[in-house]
Amino acid sequence: MGIDSRVGMDCTRTDLKVALLALYVALAPGISSCAEVNDLWLLISSYEDIGITVHDLAFFLATHSFNATPERGYVTVTFSDGERSYLTPNGAAPRLADLWAAPPTPTGPVRVIVPDAIQRNVTYERTDNSRFIREVTRRAIFPVTPLGMCYDGSKKLADTYESFNYRVRYMYDPSEWDWQGHLWVIVEDDGRPDLWIAVDSYYGVMIDDEYYSAPYSFEGFENLNSINPKWRLG
């Protein structure tokens, strides 16, 4: 039977959190994986995302070097010594997930991310179509949002360009701007498929090569949560 390590809504009750984590480690097999369990607990306790799914959670854990596998209703994490822990997304509650020592009973259907929804380390080819570039430039007034608000600005840009039937992809580099990463969009040339123009919500149309490659590329703003869940303060 699983041992639920969620400690409730009061993040100031550190004594209870420590006690529950100690109980989990004591009851879970494989004491040698204690440090990895602790790292996992600290990671999921540092973020929250009301809409995170099993596949979102598995992807997020994998990007933080955990061996995570999505199952039906939960995620299995296998540690270096072969021991395992199990996590279930916890919706609106604090933290990303609840931690279990044994596989929890599946509950209901699970939404699955479309295969290849998030592309890794893709480079797009820039268009030189002056007509298209002029159209893209005049569709928005820059800066769309103040400097540093690239999430909101990129979402507004994507909504604007999609309303004119342009195909849009988000580009995300988590290493930029230490506290949040940087998000921008690329817009496909409507007259030359597979050629794109990059648009920064603050600076406008960009022709620098660095704007045409990114660690992550995806359609649909909601996919950002699979890469970078909301940072929980306090």
mmCIF file of C-alpha atoms in Angstrom:
data_model
loop_
_atom_site.group_PDB
_atom_site.id
_atom_site.type_symbol
_atom_site.label_atom_id
_atom_site.label_comp_id
_atom_site.label_asym_id
_atom_site.label_seq_id
_atom_site.Cartn_x
_atom_site.Cartn_y
_atom_site.Cartn_z
ATOM 1 C CA MET A 1 0.000 0.000 0.000
ATOM 2 C CA GLY A 2 1.408 3.477 -0.903
ATOM 3 C CA ILE A 3 2.597 5.958 1.696
ATOM 4 C CA ASP A 4 1.291 9.414 0.777
ATOM 5 C CA SER A 5 4.023 11.985 1.438
ATOM 6 C CA ARG A 6 1.907 15.066 0.828
ATOM 7 C CA VAL A 7 1.954 17.138 3.978
ATOM 8 C CA GLY A 8 -0.986 19.484 3.485
ATOM 9 C CA MET A 9 -1.554 23.095 2.611
ATOM 10 C CA ASP A 10 0.575 24.768 5.308
ATOM 11 C CA CYS A 11 4.105 25.104 3.915
ATOM 12 C CA THR A 12 5.362 26.372 7.313
ATOM 13 C CA ARG A 13 4.854 22.982 8.982
ATOM 14 C CA THR A 14 8.384 21.821 8.224
ATOM 15 C CA ASP A 15 8.461 19.402 11.161
ATOM 16 C CA LEU A 16 5.568 17.410 9.697
ATOM 17 C CA LYS A 17 7.131 17.403 6.207
ATOM 18 C CA VAL A 18 10.426 16.085 7.614
ATOM 19 C CA ALA A 19 8.611 13.424 9.649
ATOM 20 C CA LEU A 20 6.604 12.196 6.655
ATOM 21 C CA LEU A 21 9.659 12.105 4.432
ATOM 22 C CA ALA A 22 11.550 10.143 7.093
ATOM 23 C CA LEU A 23 8.644 7.709 7.353
ATOM 24 C CA TYR A 24 8.590 7.277 3.578
ATOM 25 C CA VAL A 25 12.336 6.551 3.472
ATOM 26 C CA ALA A 26 12.058 4.132 6.403
ATOM 27 C CA LEU A 27 9.261 2.129 4.811
ATOM 28 C CA ALA A 28 10.403 2.268 1.201
ATOM 29 C CA PRO A 29 12.895 -0.436 0.137
ATOM 30 C CA GLY A 30 16.378 0.552 -0.897
ATOM 31 C CA ILE A 31 17.810 2.951 1.676
ATOM 32 C CA SER A 32 20.719 3.653 -0.690
ATOM 33 C CA SER A 33 18.300 5.667 -2.834
ATOM 34 C CA CYS A 34 17.499 8.001 0.090
ATOM 35 C CA ALA A 35 19.452 10.928 -1.358
ATOM 36 C CA GLU A 36 17.707 10.601 -4.714
ATOM 37 C CA VAL A 37 14.310 10.407 -3.020
ATOM 38 C CA ASN A 38 15.161 13.593 -1.150
ATOM 39 C CA ASP A 39 16.214 15.334 -4.354
ATOM 40 C CA LEU A 40 12.976 14.223 -5.986
ATOM 41 C CA TRP A 41 10.924 15.492 -3.054
ATOM 42 C CA LEU A 42 12.666 18.880 -3.113
ATOM 43 C CA LEU A 43 12.106 19.199 -6.868
ATOM 44 C CA ILE A 44 8.378 18.480 -6.830
ATOM 45 C CA SER A 45 7.975 20.686 -3.741
ATOM 46 C CA SER A 46 9.496 23.684 -5.528
ATOM 47 C CA TYR A 47 6.912 23.893 -8.305
ATOM 48 C CA GLU A 48 3.183 23.650 -8.820
ATOM 49 C CA ASP A 49 0.961 23.444 -11.886
ATOM 50 C CA ILE A 50 -2.793 23.023 -11.627
ATOM 51 C CA GLY A 51 -3.042 21.463 -15.097
ATOM 52 C CA ILE A 52 -0.064 19.099 -15.105
ATOM 53 C CA THR A 53 -0.749 15.601 -16.459
ATOM 54 C CA VAL A 54 1.049 12.292 -16.040
ATOM 55 C CA HIS A 55 2.942 12.760 -19.307
ATOM 56 C CA ASP A 56 3.733 16.389 -18.461
ATOM 57 C CA LEU A 57 5.125 15.285 -15.102
ATOM 58 C CA ALA A 58 7.227 12.497 -16.606
ATOM 59 C CA PHE A 59 8.676 14.866 -19.207
ATOM 60 C CA PHE A 60 9.491 17.464 -16.537
ATOM 61 C CA LEU A 61 11.236 14.907 -14.312
ATOM 62 C CA ALA A 62 13.216 13.552 -17.266
ATOM 63 C CA THR A 63 14.501 17.050 -18.062
ATOM 64 C CA HIS A 64 15.848 17.105 -14.481
ATOM 65 C CA SER A 65 17.761 13.848 -15.024
ATOM 66 C CA PHE A 66 15.339 11.451 -13.337
ATOM 67 C CA ASN A 67 14.555 8.125 -15.014
ATOM 68 C CA ALA A 68 10.814 8.757 -15.270
ATOM 69 C CA THR A 69 8.232 6.647 -17.095
ATOM 70 C CA PRO A 70 4.577 7.627 -17.520
ATOM 71 C CA GLU A 71 2.072 4.936 -16.594
ATOM 72 C CA ARG A 72 -1.714 4.987 -16.505
ATOM 73 C CA GLY A 73 -2.467 7.492 -13.742
ATOM 74 C CA TYR A 74 1.040 7.846 -12.280
ATOM 75 C CA VAL A 75 4.754 8.225 -13.060
ATOM 76 C CA THR A 76 7.375 5.638 -12.118
ATOM 77 C CA VAL A 77 10.815 6.982 -11.157
ATOM 78 C CA THR A 78 13.630 4.427 -11.130
ATOM 79 C CA PHE A 79 16.695 5.348 -9.076
ATOM 80 C CA SER A 80 20.317 4.419 -9.737
ATOM 81 C CA ASP A 81 20.145 1.372 -7.437
ATOM 82 C CA GLY A 82 17.024 0.036 -9.157
ATOM 83 C CA GLU A 83 14.556 1.056 -6.461
ATOM 84 C CA ARG A 84 11.421 2.923 -7.530
ATOM 85 C CA SER A 85 9.056 5.628 -6.372
ATOM 86 C CA TYR A 86 5.695 6.597 -7.811
ATOM 87 C CA LEU A 87 4.143 10.024 -8.323
ATOM 88 C CA THR A 88 0.637 11.218 -9.108
ATOM 89 C CA PRO A 89 -0.168 14.779 -10.268
ATOM 90 C CA ASN A 90 -2.045 16.575 -7.493
ATOM 91 C CA GLY A 91 -3.926 19.270 -9.388
ATOM 92 C CA ALA A 92 -4.552 22.444 -7.402
ATOM 93 C CA ALA A 93 -2.715 21.325 -4.267
ATOM 94 C CA PRO A 94 0.784 22.671 -3.485
ATOM 95 C CA ARG A 95 3.659 20.814 -5.173
ATOM 96 C CA LEU A 96 3.573 19.107 -8.530
ATOM 97 C CA ALA A 97 2.748 15.625 -7.302
ATOM 98 C CA ASP A 98 2.184 13.224 -4.415
ATOM 99 C CA LEU A 99 4.917 10.691 -3.658
ATOM 100 C CA TRP A 100 4.163 6.986 -3.151
ATOM 101 C CA ALA A 101 6.209 3.930 -2.160
ATOM 102 C CA ALA A 102 4.067 1.549 -4.249
ATOM 103 C CA PRO A 103 2.087 1.975 -7.485
ATOM 104 C CA PRO A 104 -1.204 3.746 -6.695
ATOM 105 C CA THR A 105 -4.470 2.443 -8.072
ATOM 106 C CA PRO A 106 -5.185 4.053 -11.483
ATOM 107 C CA THR A 107 -8.082 6.498 -11.422
ATOM 108 C CA GLY A 108 -9.872 7.553 -14.595
ATOM 109 C CA PRO A 109 -8.571 8.454 -18.052
ATOM 110 C CA VAL A 110 -5.267 10.257 -18.564
ATOM 111 C CA ARG A 111 -4.710 12.956 -21.183
ATOM 112 C CA VAL A 112 -1.768 12.151 -23.441
ATOM 113 C CA ILE A 113 0.497 14.750 -25.068
ATOM 114 C CA VAL A 114 0.453 14.458 -28.848
ATOM 115 C CA PRO A 115 3.657 12.752 -30.067
ATOM 116 C CA ASP A 116 6.330 15.254 -31.128
ATOM 117 C CA ALA A 117 4.313 18.156 -29.688
ATOM 118 C CA ILE A 118 7.568 19.462 -28.232
ATOM 119 C CA GLN A 119 10.610 19.489 -30.508
ATOM 120 C CA ARG A 120 14.131 19.487 -29.094
ATOM 121 C CA ASN A 121 17.051 21.496 -30.528
ATOM 122 C CA VAL A 122 15.436 22.317 -33.873
ATOM 123 C CA THR A 123 16.770 24.980 -36.250
ATOM 124 C CA TYR A 124 14.341 26.738 -38.610
ATOM 125 C CA GLU A 125 15.229 28.411 -41.897
ATOM 126 C CA ARG A 126 14.640 32.149 -42.148
ATOM 127 C CA THR A 127 12.583 33.654 -44.963
ATOM 128 C CA ASP A 128 13.753 36.676 -46.971
ATOM 129 C CA ASN A 129 10.281 37.431 -48.333
ATOM 130 C CA SER A 130 10.053 41.208 -47.832
ATOM 131 C CA ARG A 131 6.294 41.313 -48.410
ATOM 132 C CA PHE A 132 5.647 38.717 -45.726
ATOM 133 C CA ILE A 133 8.067 40.365 -43.282
ATOM 134 C CA ARG A 134 6.305 43.738 -43.717
ATOM 135 C CA GLU A 135 2.935 42.118 -43.050
ATOM 136 C CA VAL A 136 4.170 40.391 -39.920
ATOM 137 C CA THR A 137 5.751 43.606 -38.659
ATOM 138 C CA ARG A 138 2.632 45.733 -39.080
ATOM 139 C CA ARG A 139 0.298 43.221 -37.423
ATOM 140 C CA ALA A 140 1.535 44.249 -33.958
ATOM 141 C CA ILE A 141 2.787 47.347 -32.149
ATOM 142 C CA PHE A 142 6.086 46.709 -30.388
ATOM 143 C CA PRO A 143 6.838 46.288 -27.601
ATOM 144 C CA VAL A 144 3.745 44.173 -27.111
ATOM 145 C CA THR A 145 4.397 43.982 -23.366
ATOM 146 C CA PRO A 146 7.092 45.491 -21.119
ATOM 147 C CA LEU A 147 10.609 44.072 -21.200
ATOM 148 C CA GLY A 148 10.794 40.822 -19.246
ATOM 149 C CA MET A 149 7.163 39.820 -19.859
ATOM 150 C CA CYS A 150 7.997 37.567 -22.789
ATOM 151 C CA TYR A 151 5.501 34.854 -21.771
ATOM 152 C CA ASP A 152 2.491 37.172 -21.992
ATOM 153 C CA GLY A 153 3.922 38.982 -25.007
ATOM 154 C CA SER A 154 4.578 35.808 -26.977
ATOM 155 C CA LYS A 155 1.089 34.498 -26.227
ATOM 156 C CA LYS A 156 -0.415 37.767 -27.505
ATOM 157 C CA LEU A 157 1.729 37.626 -30.635
ATOM 158 C CA ALA A 158 0.737 34.020 -31.349
ATOM 159 C CA ASP A 159 -2.954 34.825 -30.883
ATOM 160 C CA THR A 160 -2.628 37.830 -33.197
ATOM 161 C CA TYR A 161 -0.819 36.018 -36.005
ATOM 162 C CA GLU A 162 -3.048 32.955 -35.771
ATOM 163 C CA SER A 163 -6.091 35.214 -36.142
ATOM 164 C CA PHE A 164 -4.678 36.087 -39.588
ATOM 165 C CA ASN A 165 -4.257 32.368 -40.366
ATOM 166 C CA TYR A 166 -0.495 32.305 -40.003
ATOM 167 C CA ARG A 167 1.125 29.192 -38.580
ATOM 168 C CA VAL A 168 3.018 29.994 -35.377
ATOM 169 C CA ARG A 169 5.470 28.080 -33.203
ATOM 170 C CA TYR A 170 6.861 29.027 -29.819
ATOM 171 C CA MET A 171 10.619 28.984 -29.220
ATOM 172 C CA TYR A 172 11.877 28.589 -25.648
ATOM 173 C CA ASP A 173 15.368 28.772 -24.170
ATOM 174 C CA PRO A 174 15.335 28.075 -20.406
ATOM 175 C CA SER A 175 18.978 29.182 -20.020
ATOM 176 C CA GLU A 176 18.250 32.811 -20.897
ATOM 177 C CA TRP A 177 17.248 35.338 -18.236
ATOM 178 C CA ASP A 178 18.280 33.266 -15.202
ATOM 179 C CA TRP A 179 14.992 33.643 -13.410
ATOM 180 C CA GLN A 180 12.610 32.549 -16.154
ATOM 181 C CA GLY A 181 14.180 31.735 -19.521
ATOM 182 C CA HIS A 182 13.140 33.458 -22.749
ATOM 183 C CA LEU A 183 10.124 32.781 -24.970
ATOM 184 C CA TRP A 184 9.493 34.114 -28.476
ATOM 185 C CA VAL A 185 7.631 33.007 -31.622
ATOM 186 C CA ILE A 186 8.396 32.168 -35.233
ATOM 187 C CA VAL A 187 5.816 32.714 -37.964
ATOM 188 C CA GLU A 188 5.699 30.600 -41.125
ATOM 189 C CA ASP A 189 5.834 32.433 -44.449
ATOM 190 C CA ASP A 190 2.380 31.974 -45.982
ATOM 191 C CA GLY A 191 3.885 32.032 -49.474
ATOM 192 C CA ARG A 192 6.900 29.837 -48.763
ATOM 193 C CA PRO A 193 6.131 26.895 -46.463
ATOM 194 C CA ASP A 194 8.886 25.779 -44.080
ATOM 195 C CA LEU A 195 10.460 29.254 -44.108
ATOM 196 C CA TRP A 196 9.958 31.398 -41.018
ATOM 197 C CA ILE A 197 10.460 34.808 -39.467
ATOM 198 C CA ALA A 198 11.240 35.152 -35.758
ATOM 199 C CA VAL A 199 9.408 37.745 -33.665
ATOM 200 C CA ASP A 200 10.361 38.926 -30.187
ATOM 201 C CA SER A 201 7.476 40.458 -28.244
ATOM 202 C CA TYR A 202 9.681 43.362 -27.152
ATOM 203 C CA TYR A 203 12.046 43.938 -30.083
ATOM 204 C CA GLY A 204 9.854 42.872 -33.017
ATOM 205 C CA VAL A 205 11.047 40.961 -36.098
ATOM 206 C CA MET A 206 14.482 39.402 -35.564
ATOM 207 C CA ILE A 207 16.917 38.154 -38.224
ATOM 208 C CA ASP A 208 19.742 37.062 -35.868
ATOM 209 C CA ASP A 209 20.557 33.368 -36.292
ATOM 210 C CA GLU A 210 20.167 32.722 -32.561
ATOM 211 C CA TYR A 211 16.429 33.361 -32.867
ATOM 212 C CA TYR A 212 15.990 30.434 -35.266
ATOM 213 C CA SER A 213 17.300 27.721 -32.949
ATOM 214 C CA ALA A 214 16.137 26.855 -29.448
ATOM 215 C CA PRO A 215 16.294 23.958 -27.000
ATOM 216 C CA TYR A 216 12.489 23.671 -27.204
ATOM 217 C CA SER A 217 9.979 24.428 -29.957
ATOM 218 C CA PHE A 218 6.253 23.745 -29.843
ATOM 219 C CA GLU A 219 2.779 24.721 -30.989
ATOM 220 C CA GLY A 220 0.296 25.564 -28.256
ATOM 221 C CA PHE A 221 1.158 27.758 -25.281
ATOM 222 C CA GLU A 222 -0.029 25.068 -22.862
ATOM 223 C CA ASN A 223 2.998 22.928 -23.767
ATOM 224 C CA LEU A 224 5.235 25.386 -21.935
ATOM 225 C CA ASN A 225 4.039 23.897 -18.640
ATOM 226 C CA SER A 226 5.523 20.546 -19.640
ATOM 227 C CA ILE A 227 8.946 22.172 -19.805
ATOM 228 C CA ASN A 228 8.751 24.894 -17.204
ATOM 229 C CA PRO A 229 5.975 24.563 -14.605
ATOM 230 C CA LYS A 230 5.052 27.635 -12.601
ATOM 231 C CA TRP A 231 7.601 28.492 -9.926
ATOM 232 C CA ARG A 232 5.877 28.474 -6.531
ATOM 233 C CA LEU A 233 6.851 31.365 -4.231
ATOM 234 C CA GLY A 234 6.531 31.129 -0.470
#
